[in-house]
Amino acid sequence: MSDNRKAQIEISKEEFRKVGYKLIDDISEFIDTIDKRQVTKNDSLKKLRNLLGEGTLPENGKPVDELIANATNLLFRHSLFNGHPKFLGYITSSAAPIGALADLLAATVNANVGAHILSPIATEIERQTIKWLAEFIGVSSSYGGILVSGGNMANFTAFLAARTAKAPKLIKEKGIDNVSEKLVVYCSKTTHTWVEKAAILFGLGTESIRWIQTDATNKMDNAVLEETVKEDVKNGCKPIMIVGTAGDVSTGVVDNLKGIATICKTYDIWFHIDGAYGVPASVIPELEKLFHGIKEADSIALDPHKWLYNPLEVGCTLVKNPQYLIDTFSSHPEYYNFTNNEEDLTQNYYEFGFQNSRGFRALKVWLTLQQVGRSGYVKMISEDIELAELLFELAKSHPELEAITHNLSIVTLRYIPLDITNLDKKKEDYINQLNEAILNELQKGGEVFLSNAIVKEKYCLRGCIVNFRTSKKDIEEIIEIIVRIGKATHLKFNKKLI
Ligand SMILES: Cc1ncc(COP(=O)(O)O)c(C=O)c1O
């Protein structure tokens, strides 16, 4: 080895500039023309695999400019663009461009935000970001928490804090098998699948979940909830957590949070809010009432990579008393020298959650919050909701569409051909199959991307607008596309089925 080591993986300043400038040029062009592209090309698996080839692991290296040019080409030509104005699928937002710059900068510094000593300014930025997120959604800024990879992880983190707070303390040493009472958790039937994963992963088992029915408006029925809690207590179970959803994944409904908070208080149960999607809407003054009770939550999950328009991945767990996170996750192995700071106010994030080494995902959230401020978010989120209203109203007034639900920025609707009237069971089955087929056609077509929801046994097309690029014109065109594809699919389908 020479005195001045020159590793092959290093890139010279000149080359980094050259390749980096070209990449930034290509990215700017991509962002500027995203609306002119197809949402997705729906390439076949065969085509995608052919593009990559069957080559084995390269033995030797290749030039950086060639590799970056090739990757740019592949990604810009063969991706699904959730940043497209007509992408309304699932709950994935258009990504704030400043987030791309933030991720580049964060990866460059490569702060390990597991320990303060390894990431001094990054840790403080994460701390400030979490404080701002609490302020943003209108809870006390004394809530603490941690940024995680997304909604599942944010809810898992809170689930474990709840278990620490409300289950017998011996779990930590003896394991869940040694708890004599059955631990139970409560949530509405429409709760996202994370709750099942959590029950399995954290030892409670899926039978510990009490799936509470919803009322006519799709909110958790709090009267049934309270009855179920009472029954469980009578039968010797130990209720540890109730999950209220603020913006359910299928229809965007916000549960009656205040009512849940009262039940939690009465029976000494942890109150968790899954606000992964919807809780940012609480920033809109007119919607404050809808989120009444949020301040009483013991924990809240929210996802900056959903309605705060941050690039994947970033979720957040907020906990009213963050000590429960430390009690759950902290450990002090002898090989860590992380507690020798003169101030005990420093924070080591490895003690607040699952991860040990952690990336600097806070930077993009911190910068986006400053780029647009609270007022910018109020405007963008209100506009998304207005566009959802427009989609719902246009569907309602269209003779071939049935508008089913509208809450926050989620709309469900379905296509009903003009020649099908007086819906009976058989016709309902057909409409369900037809709409499923329409959804598949729409997703393959690449003009628009919607997803689906089953609402009271109806298979619906579902649009979720967490997209600052979507405009009124897009919504009008989406209606036309749905009806055009609906007609064509019915024509094709009808011959086979009726
Ligand atoms: C209400 C709700 N909770 C949790 C999640 C899971 O979030 P993630 O996909 O980021 O893990 C979602 C995802 O859509 C959601 O809508």
Coordinates of C-alpha atoms and ligand atoms in Angstrom, one line a residue:
M1 CA 0.0 0.0 0.0
S2 CA 1.3 3.4 -0.9
D3 CA 1.7 6.2 1.8
N4 CA -1.3 8.0 0.3
R5 CA -4.0 5.4 0.1
K6 CA -6.3 5.9 -2.9
A7 CA -9.3 3.6 -2.5
Q8 CA -11.1 2.7 -5.7
I9 CA -14.5 3.7 -4.1
E10 CA -13.4 7.3 -3.6
I11 CA -14.4 9.9 -6.2
S12 CA -12.2 12.8 -7.0
K13 CA -13.6 16.3 -6.4
E14 CA -13.6 17.0 -10.1
E15 CA -15.4 13.9 -11.1
F16 CA -18.0 14.3 -8.2
R17 CA -18.8 17.7 -9.5
K18 CA -19.1 16.6 -13.1
V19 CA -21.3 13.6 -12.4
G20 CA -23.2 15.4 -9.7
Y21 CA -24.0 18.5 -11.8
K22 CA -25.2 16.2 -14.6
L23 CA -27.4 14.3 -12.2
I24 CA -28.9 17.4 -10.7
D25 CA -29.6 18.7 -14.3
D26 CA -31.3 15.4 -15.1
I27 CA -33.3 15.5 -11.9
S28 CA -34.4 19.1 -12.5
E29 CA -35.6 18.1 -15.9
F30 CA -37.4 15.1 -14.6
I31 CA -39.3 17.1 -11.9
D32 CA -40.2 19.7 -14.5
T33 CA -41.7 17.2 -16.9
I34 CA -43.2 14.7 -14.5
D35 CA -46.7 15.6 -15.5
K36 CA -45.9 14.8 -19.2
R37 CA -45.0 11.3 -18.4
Q38 CA -47.1 8.2 -17.9
V39 CA -47.8 7.5 -14.2
T40 CA -46.4 4.0 -14.9
K41 CA -45.4 2.1 -18.0
N42 CA -46.5 -1.2 -16.5
D43 CA -43.5 -3.0 -18.0
S44 CA -43.7 -6.7 -17.9
L45 CA -41.5 -8.6 -15.4
K46 CA -39.7 -10.1 -18.4
K47 CA -38.9 -6.7 -19.8
L48 CA -37.6 -5.4 -16.4
R49 CA -35.4 -8.4 -15.9
N50 CA -34.1 -8.2 -19.4
L51 CA -33.2 -4.6 -18.8
L52 CA -31.0 -5.6 -15.9
G53 CA -29.7 -8.7 -17.6
E54 CA -28.7 -12.0 -16.1
G55 CA -25.1 -11.1 -15.4
T56 CA -23.4 -12.3 -12.3
L57 CA -21.9 -10.1 -9.6
P58 CA -19.3 -7.9 -11.3
E59 CA -15.8 -8.8 -10.5
N60 CA -14.3 -5.5 -11.4
G61 CA -15.5 -1.9 -11.2
K62 CA -17.0 0.5 -13.8
P63 CA -16.8 4.2 -14.2
V64 CA -19.1 6.3 -12.0
D65 CA -20.4 8.5 -14.7
E66 CA -21.5 5.5 -16.7
L67 CA -23.2 3.9 -13.7
I68 CA -25.0 7.0 -12.6
A69 CA -26.2 7.7 -16.2
N70 CA -27.4 4.1 -16.5
A71 CA -29.3 4.2 -13.2
T72 CA -30.9 7.6 -14.0
N73 CA -32.1 6.2 -17.3
L74 CA -33.5 3.0 -15.8
L75 CA -35.3 4.9 -13.0
F76 CA -36.7 7.7 -15.0
R77 CA -37.9 5.3 -17.7
H78 CA -39.2 2.4 -15.8
S79 CA -40.6 3.6 -12.4
L80 CA -44.0 4.3 -11.2
F81 CA -44.1 8.0 -10.4
N82 CA -46.0 8.7 -7.3
G83 CA -45.0 12.4 -7.8
H84 CA -47.2 12.5 -10.9
P85 CA -50.2 14.7 -10.5
K86 CA -52.6 11.9 -11.4
F87 CA -51.1 9.5 -8.8
L88 CA -53.8 9.1 -6.2
G89 CA -53.1 5.5 -5.1
Y90 CA -52.7 4.2 -1.6
I91 CA -51.2 6.9 0.6
T92 CA -47.9 7.9 -1.0
S93 CA -47.3 11.5 -1.6
S94 CA -45.5 13.5 -4.2
A95 CA -42.1 14.0 -2.7
A96 CA -41.0 17.5 -1.8
P97 CA -38.0 18.3 -4.1
I98 CA -36.1 19.8 -1.1
G99 CA -36.3 16.3 0.4
A100 CA -34.1 15.0 -2.4
L101 CA -31.5 17.6 -1.7
A102 CA -31.8 16.9 2.0
D103 CA -31.2 13.2 1.5
L104 CA -28.1 13.9 -0.6
L105 CA -26.7 16.2 2.0
A106 CA -27.7 13.8 4.9
A107 CA -26.0 10.8 3.1
T108 CA -22.9 12.9 2.5
V109 CA -22.4 13.8 6.2
N110 CA -23.7 10.3 7.0
A111 CA -24.5 11.1 10.6
N112 CA -25.3 8.1 12.7
V113 CA -28.3 9.5 14.7
G114 CA -28.2 6.6 17.2
A115 CA -26.1 8.5 19.6
H116 CA -25.6 12.2 20.3
I117 CA -21.8 12.0 20.3
L118 CA -21.9 10.5 16.8
S119 CA -24.3 13.1 15.4
P120 CA -24.3 16.2 17.5
I121 CA -26.1 18.6 15.2
A122 CA -28.2 15.9 13.5
T123 CA -29.5 14.7 16.9
E124 CA -30.5 18.3 17.8
I125 CA -32.2 18.7 14.4
E126 CA -34.2 15.5 15.0
R127 CA -35.2 16.8 18.4
Q128 CA -36.3 20.1 17.1
T129 CA -38.2 18.4 14.2
I130 CA -40.1 16.2 16.7
K131 CA -41.0 19.2 18.8
W132 CA -42.2 21.1 15.7
L133 CA -44.3 18.0 14.6
A134 CA -46.0 18.0 18.0
E135 CA -46.7 21.8 17.7
F136 CA -47.9 21.2 14.1
I137 CA -50.6 18.7 15.1
G138 CA -51.6 20.8 18.1
V139 CA -50.4 18.7 21.0
S140 CA -48.0 19.9 23.8
S141 CA -44.5 20.4 22.5
S142 CA -43.4 18.4 25.6
Y143 CA -44.3 15.2 23.8
G144 CA -41.1 13.4 22.9
G145 CA -40.5 10.7 20.4
I146 CA -38.5 9.5 17.5
L147 CA -38.4 9.4 13.7
V148 CA -38.8 5.9 12.2
S149 CA -39.1 4.5 8.7
G150 CA -42.9 4.8 8.4
G151 CA -46.3 4.2 9.8
N152 CA -45.9 0.6 10.7
M153 CA -42.8 1.3 12.6
A154 CA -44.3 4.4 14.3
N155 CA -47.3 2.3 15.5
F156 CA -45.1 -0.6 16.6
T157 CA -42.9 1.7 18.6
A158 CA -46.0 3.2 20.4
F159 CA -47.5 -0.3 20.9
L160 CA -44.4 -1.3 22.8
A161 CA -44.5 1.8 24.9
A162 CA -48.1 1.0 25.8
R163 CA -47.1 -2.5 26.7
T164 CA -44.4 -1.2 29.0
A165 CA -46.8 1.3 30.6
K166 CA -49.8 -0.9 31.1
A167 CA -48.7 -4.6 31.2
P168 CA -47.2 -6.2 34.2
K169 CA -43.5 -5.1 34.7
L170 CA -42.3 -8.7 34.9
I171 CA -42.6 -9.1 31.1
K172 CA -39.2 -7.6 30.6
E173 CA -37.4 -10.4 32.5
K174 CA -39.9 -13.3 32.5
G175 CA -41.5 -12.8 29.1
I176 CA -45.2 -12.6 28.2
D177 CA -45.9 -16.3 28.9
N178 CA -45.6 -15.5 32.6
V179 CA -48.4 -12.8 32.6
S180 CA -51.4 -14.4 34.2
E181 CA -54.0 -12.0 32.7
K182 CA -54.6 -12.0 29.0
L183 CA -53.4 -8.7 27.6
V184 CA -55.9 -7.2 25.1
V185 CA -55.9 -4.3 22.7
Y186 CA -58.9 -2.6 21.0
C187 CA -59.2 -1.0 17.6
S188 CA -61.8 -0.4 14.9
K189 CA -62.4 -3.0 12.2
T190 CA -60.9 -0.7 9.7
T191 CA -57.6 -0.3 11.5
H192 CA -54.5 -0.8 9.2
T193 CA -52.8 -4.2 9.2
W194 CA -49.9 -2.9 11.4
V195 CA -51.9 -3.9 14.5
E196 CA -52.0 -7.5 13.5
K197 CA -48.3 -7.6 12.9
A198 CA -47.7 -5.9 16.2
A199 CA -49.8 -8.4 18.1
I200 CA -47.9 -11.3 16.5
L201 CA -44.5 -9.7 16.8
F202 CA -44.8 -8.5 20.4
G203 CA -46.2 -11.8 21.9
L204 CA -49.8 -10.9 22.4
G205 CA -51.1 -12.9 19.4
T206 CA -53.9 -11.9 17.1
E207 CA -56.6 -13.2 19.4
S208 CA -55.7 -10.4 21.7
I209 CA -57.1 -7.8 19.3
R210 CA -60.7 -6.8 19.8
W211 CA -61.9 -5.6 16.4
I212 CA -64.7 -3.1 17.3
Q213 CA -67.4 -2.6 14.7
T214 CA -67.9 0.7 13.0
D215 CA -71.1 2.8 13.1
A216 CA -73.0 4.1 10.0
T217 CA -70.3 6.8 9.4
N218 CA -67.4 4.2 9.6
K219 CA -66.1 5.5 12.9
M220 CA -65.3 3.0 15.7
D221 CA -68.5 2.4 17.7
N222 CA -67.5 3.7 21.1
A223 CA -70.5 2.3 22.9
V224 CA -69.5 -1.2 21.7
L225 CA -65.9 -0.4 22.6
E226 CA -66.8 0.4 26.2
E227 CA -69.0 -2.7 26.5
T228 CA -66.2 -4.9 25.2
V229 CA -63.7 -3.4 27.6
K230 CA -66.2 -4.0 30.5
E231 CA -66.7 -7.6 29.5
D232 CA -63.0 -8.2 29.2
V233 CA -62.3 -6.8 32.6
K234 CA -65.1 -8.9 34.1
N235 CA -63.5 -12.0 32.5
G236 CA -60.1 -11.2 34.0
C237 CA -58.4 -9.8 30.9
K238 CA -56.1 -6.8 31.1
P239 CA -56.8 -4.1 28.5
I240 CA -53.6 -2.3 27.7
M241 CA -54.3 -0.1 24.7
I242 CA -57.1 1.4 22.6
V243 CA -56.2 2.5 19.1
G244 CA -58.1 5.4 17.7
T245 CA -57.6 6.1 14.0
A246 CA -57.3 9.6 12.7
G247 CA -57.8 9.0 9.0
D248 CA -58.4 5.4 8.2
V249 CA -56.6 3.9 5.3
S250 CA -59.7 3.0 3.3
T251 CA -62.0 5.9 3.7
G252 CA -60.1 8.6 5.7
V253 CA -62.5 8.6 8.7
V254 CA -61.4 10.0 12.0
D255 CA -62.7 8.2 15.0
N256 CA -64.3 10.0 17.9
L257 CA -61.1 10.6 19.7
K258 CA -62.5 12.5 22.6
G259 CA -64.8 9.6 23.4
I260 CA -62.0 7.1 23.2
A261 CA -59.9 9.3 25.5
T262 CA -62.6 9.2 28.1
I263 CA -62.9 5.4 28.0
C264 CA -59.1 5.1 28.3
K265 CA -59.1 7.4 31.4
T266 CA -62.0 5.5 33.0
Y267 CA -60.4 2.1 32.6
D268 CA -56.7 3.1 32.9
I269 CA -55.9 2.1 29.3
W270 CA -53.2 3.6 27.0
F271 CA -54.7 5.8 24.3
H272 CA -52.9 5.5 21.0
I273 CA -53.8 7.4 17.9
D274 CA -52.8 6.0 14.5
G275 CA -52.7 9.3 12.6
A276 CA -50.1 8.0 10.1
Y277 CA -52.2 9.5 7.3
G278 CA -54.7 11.9 8.6
V279 CA -53.3 13.7 11.6
P280 CA -51.6 16.5 9.6
A281 CA -55.1 17.8 8.7
S282 CA -55.4 18.9 12.3
V283 CA -53.3 21.9 11.3
I284 CA -56.4 23.3 9.5
P285 CA -58.2 25.5 12.0
E286 CA -61.7 24.5 10.7
L287 CA -60.9 20.9 11.2
E288 CA -59.8 21.2 14.8
K289 CA -63.0 19.9 16.1
L290 CA -62.7 16.7 14.2
F291 CA -59.4 15.9 16.1
H292 CA -60.8 16.9 19.5
G293 CA -59.2 14.6 22.1
I294 CA -55.9 14.4 20.3
K295 CA -54.2 16.3 23.2
E296 CA -55.1 13.4 25.5
A297 CA -53.3 10.7 23.5
D298 CA -50.6 8.8 25.2
S299 CA -49.0 8.2 21.9
I300 CA -49.5 9.3 18.3
A301 CA -48.1 7.9 15.0
L302 CA -47.8 10.2 12.1
D303 CA -46.0 9.9 8.8
P304 CA -44.2 12.9 7.2
H305 CA -43.8 10.6 4.1
K306 CA -47.6 10.7 3.7
W307 CA -49.3 14.1 4.1
L308 CA -46.3 16.2 4.9
Y309 CA -45.0 15.3 1.4
N310 CA -41.6 14.0 2.5
P311 CA -39.7 11.5 0.4
L312 CA -39.8 7.9 1.8
E313 CA -38.9 6.9 4.4
V314 CA -40.0 8.8 7.4
G315 CA -42.6 8.2 10.1
C316 CA -42.8 9.6 13.6
T317 CA -43.9 8.3 17.1
L318 CA -44.8 10.9 19.6
V319 CA -45.3 9.9 23.2
K320 CA -46.7 12.1 26.0
N321 CA -44.3 10.7 28.5
P322 CA -41.2 9.7 26.5
Q323 CA -39.8 7.9 29.5
Y324 CA -41.9 4.9 28.4
L325 CA -39.8 4.7 25.2
I326 CA -36.6 4.7 27.2
D327 CA -38.0 2.1 29.6
T328 CA -38.8 0.0 26.6
F329 CA -35.8 0.4 24.4
S330 CA -32.8 1.6 26.4
S331 CA -29.8 -0.6 27.2
H332 CA -26.3 0.2 28.2
P333 CA -23.8 -2.2 26.9
E334 CA -20.2 -1.9 28.1
Y335 CA -19.0 -1.1 24.6
Y336 CA -21.0 2.2 24.4
N337 CA -19.4 5.3 25.7
F338 CA -22.4 7.5 25.0
T339 CA -23.3 8.9 28.4
N340 CA -20.2 10.9 29.2
N341 CA -21.5 14.2 28.0
E342 CA -21.3 17.0 30.6
E343 CA -24.9 17.8 30.0
D344 CA -27.5 15.2 30.9
L345 CA -30.0 16.8 28.5
T346 CA -28.4 15.2 25.5
Q347 CA -30.5 12.5 23.8
N348 CA -29.3 9.2 22.4
Y349 CA -31.9 8.1 19.9
Y350 CA -30.9 4.4 20.1
E351 CA -32.6 4.5 23.5
F352 CA -35.9 5.6 22.0
G353 CA -36.7 3.0 19.4
F354 CA -35.8 -0.2 17.5
Q355 CA -32.7 1.0 15.7
N356 CA -29.2 1.3 16.8
S357 CA -27.4 2.9 13.9
R358 CA -29.8 5.4 12.4
G359 CA -29.8 7.6 9.4
F360 CA -30.5 11.3 9.3
R361 CA -34.1 11.2 8.1
A362 CA -34.9 14.3 10.2
L363 CA -33.1 16.6 7.8
K364 CA -35.7 16.4 5.0
V365 CA -38.6 16.9 7.5
W366 CA -36.8 19.8 9.2
L367 CA -36.1 21.5 5.9
T368 CA -39.6 21.0 4.4
L369 CA -41.2 22.4 7.6
Q370 CA -39.1 25.5 7.2
Q371 CA -39.4 25.8 3.4
V372 CA -43.2 26.2 3.5
G373 CA -44.0 26.8 7.2
R374 CA -47.3 26.1 8.9
S375 CA -49.1 28.4 6.5
G376 CA -47.8 26.6 3.5
Y377 CA -49.0 23.3 4.8
V378 CA -52.4 24.7 5.7
K379 CA -52.8 25.8 2.1
M380 CA -51.5 22.5 0.5
I381 CA -53.5 20.2 2.8
S382 CA -56.7 22.4 2.4
E383 CA -56.3 22.3 -1.4
D384 CA -55.9 18.5 -1.3
I385 CA -59.1 18.2 0.7
E386 CA -60.9 20.6 -1.7
L387 CA -59.8 18.5 -4.7
A388 CA -61.1 15.4 -2.9
E389 CA -64.5 17.2 -2.5
L390 CA -64.5 18.1 -6.2
L391 CA -63.8 14.4 -7.1
F392 CA -66.6 13.3 -4.9
E393 CA -69.0 16.0 -6.3
L394 CA -68.2 15.2 -9.9
A395 CA -68.7 11.5 -9.2
K396 CA -72.0 12.3 -7.5
S397 CA -73.3 14.2 -10.4
H398 CA -72.2 11.8 -13.1
P399 CA -74.9 9.4 -14.2
E400 CA -72.4 6.5 -14.6
L401 CA -70.7 7.0 -11.2
E402 CA -71.7 6.4 -7.6
A403 CA -69.9 8.5 -5.0
I404 CA -69.6 6.4 -1.9
T405 CA -67.5 8.2 0.7
H406 CA -65.5 11.4 1.2
N407 CA -63.4 12.1 4.3
L408 CA -60.3 14.3 4.5
S409 CA -58.6 13.8 1.1
I410 CA -59.9 10.2 0.5
V411 CA -62.8 9.5 -1.9
T412 CA -64.3 6.2 -2.8
L413 CA -66.6 5.8 -5.8
R414 CA -67.7 3.1 -8.3
Y415 CA -68.6 2.8 -11.9
I416 CA -72.2 1.6 -12.5
P417 CA -73.1 1.2 -16.2
L418 CA -76.3 3.0 -17.3
D419 CA -77.9 -0.3 -18.4
I420 CA -77.7 -1.7 -14.9
T421 CA -80.5 -0.5 -12.7
N422 CA -82.3 -1.9 -9.6
L423 CA -79.3 -3.5 -8.1
D424 CA -80.0 -6.9 -6.6
K425 CA -77.4 -9.3 -5.1
K426 CA -76.4 -10.7 -8.5
K427 CA -76.0 -7.3 -10.0
E428 CA -74.1 -6.1 -7.0
D429 CA -71.7 -9.0 -7.5
Y430 CA -71.3 -8.0 -11.1
I431 CA -70.6 -4.3 -10.1
N432 CA -68.0 -5.5 -7.7
Q433 CA -66.2 -7.6 -10.2
L434 CA -66.5 -4.9 -12.8
N435 CA -65.0 -2.3 -10.6
E436 CA -62.1 -4.6 -9.7
A437 CA -61.5 -5.1 -13.4
I438 CA -61.7 -1.3 -14.0
L439 CA -59.2 -0.7 -11.3
N440 CA -56.8 -3.2 -12.9
E441 CA -57.2 -1.6 -16.3
L442 CA -56.6 1.9 -14.8
Q443 CA -53.5 0.8 -13.0
K444 CA -52.2 -0.9 -16.1
G445 CA -53.1 2.0 -18.4
G446 CA -50.7 4.5 -16.8
E447 CA -52.9 7.6 -17.3
V448 CA -54.0 7.7 -13.6
F449 CA -53.2 5.5 -10.6
L450 CA -56.0 4.8 -8.1
S451 CA -56.3 2.0 -5.5
N452 CA -59.3 0.2 -4.1
A453 CA -61.3 0.0 -0.9
I454 CA -64.1 -2.3 0.2
V455 CA -66.8 -0.1 1.8
K456 CA -69.8 -2.0 3.3
E457 CA -69.2 -4.8 0.9
K458 CA -68.9 -2.6 -2.1
Y459 CA -65.7 -2.8 -4.2
C460 CA -64.8 0.9 -4.7
L461 CA -62.2 2.8 -6.7
R462 CA -60.3 4.9 -4.2
G463 CA -58.5 8.2 -4.7
C464 CA -56.3 9.6 -1.9
I465 CA -55.0 13.1 -2.6
V466 CA -51.7 13.7 -0.7
N467 CA -50.3 15.3 -3.8
F468 CA -49.4 19.0 -4.1
R469 CA -49.1 18.6 -7.9
T470 CA -52.7 17.5 -8.5
S471 CA -54.9 20.2 -9.9
K472 CA -58.6 20.8 -10.6
K473 CA -58.0 19.9 -14.3
D474 CA -56.4 16.5 -13.2
I475 CA -59.5 15.7 -11.2
E476 CA -61.8 16.5 -14.1
E477 CA -59.7 14.4 -16.4
I478 CA -59.6 11.5 -13.9
I479 CA -63.4 11.4 -14.0
E480 CA -63.4 11.2 -17.8
I481 CA -60.7 8.5 -17.7
I482 CA -62.7 6.4 -15.1
V483 CA -65.9 6.6 -17.2
R484 CA -64.1 5.8 -20.5
I485 CA -62.3 2.8 -19.0
G486 CA -65.5 1.8 -17.1
K487 CA -67.5 1.8 -20.3
A488 CA -64.9 -0.2 -22.2
T489 CA -64.4 -2.7 -19.4
H490 CA -68.2 -3.2 -19.1
L491 CA -68.5 -3.9 -22.8
K492 CA -65.7 -6.5 -22.6
F493 CA -66.9 -8.0 -19.4
N494 CA -70.6 -7.9 -20.1
K495 CA -70.3 -10.3 -22.9
K496 CA -68.7 -12.9 -20.6
L497 CA -70.8 -12.4 -17.5
I498 CA -74.3 -11.5 -18.3
Ligands
LIG1 C1 -53.7 4.7 8.9 C2 -52.4 4.0 8.5 N1 -51.6 3.5 9.4 C3 -50.4 2.9 9.1 C4 -50.0 2.8 7.8 C5 -48.7 2.1 7.5 O1 -47.8 3.1 7.1 P1 -46.4 2.6 6.3 O2 -46.9 2.1 5.0 O3 -45.7 3.9 6.2 O4 -45.8 1.6 7.2 C6 -50.8 3.3 6.8 C7 -50.4 3.2 5.4 O5 -51.1 3.6 4.5 C8 -52.0 4.0 7.2 O6 -52.8 4.5 6.2

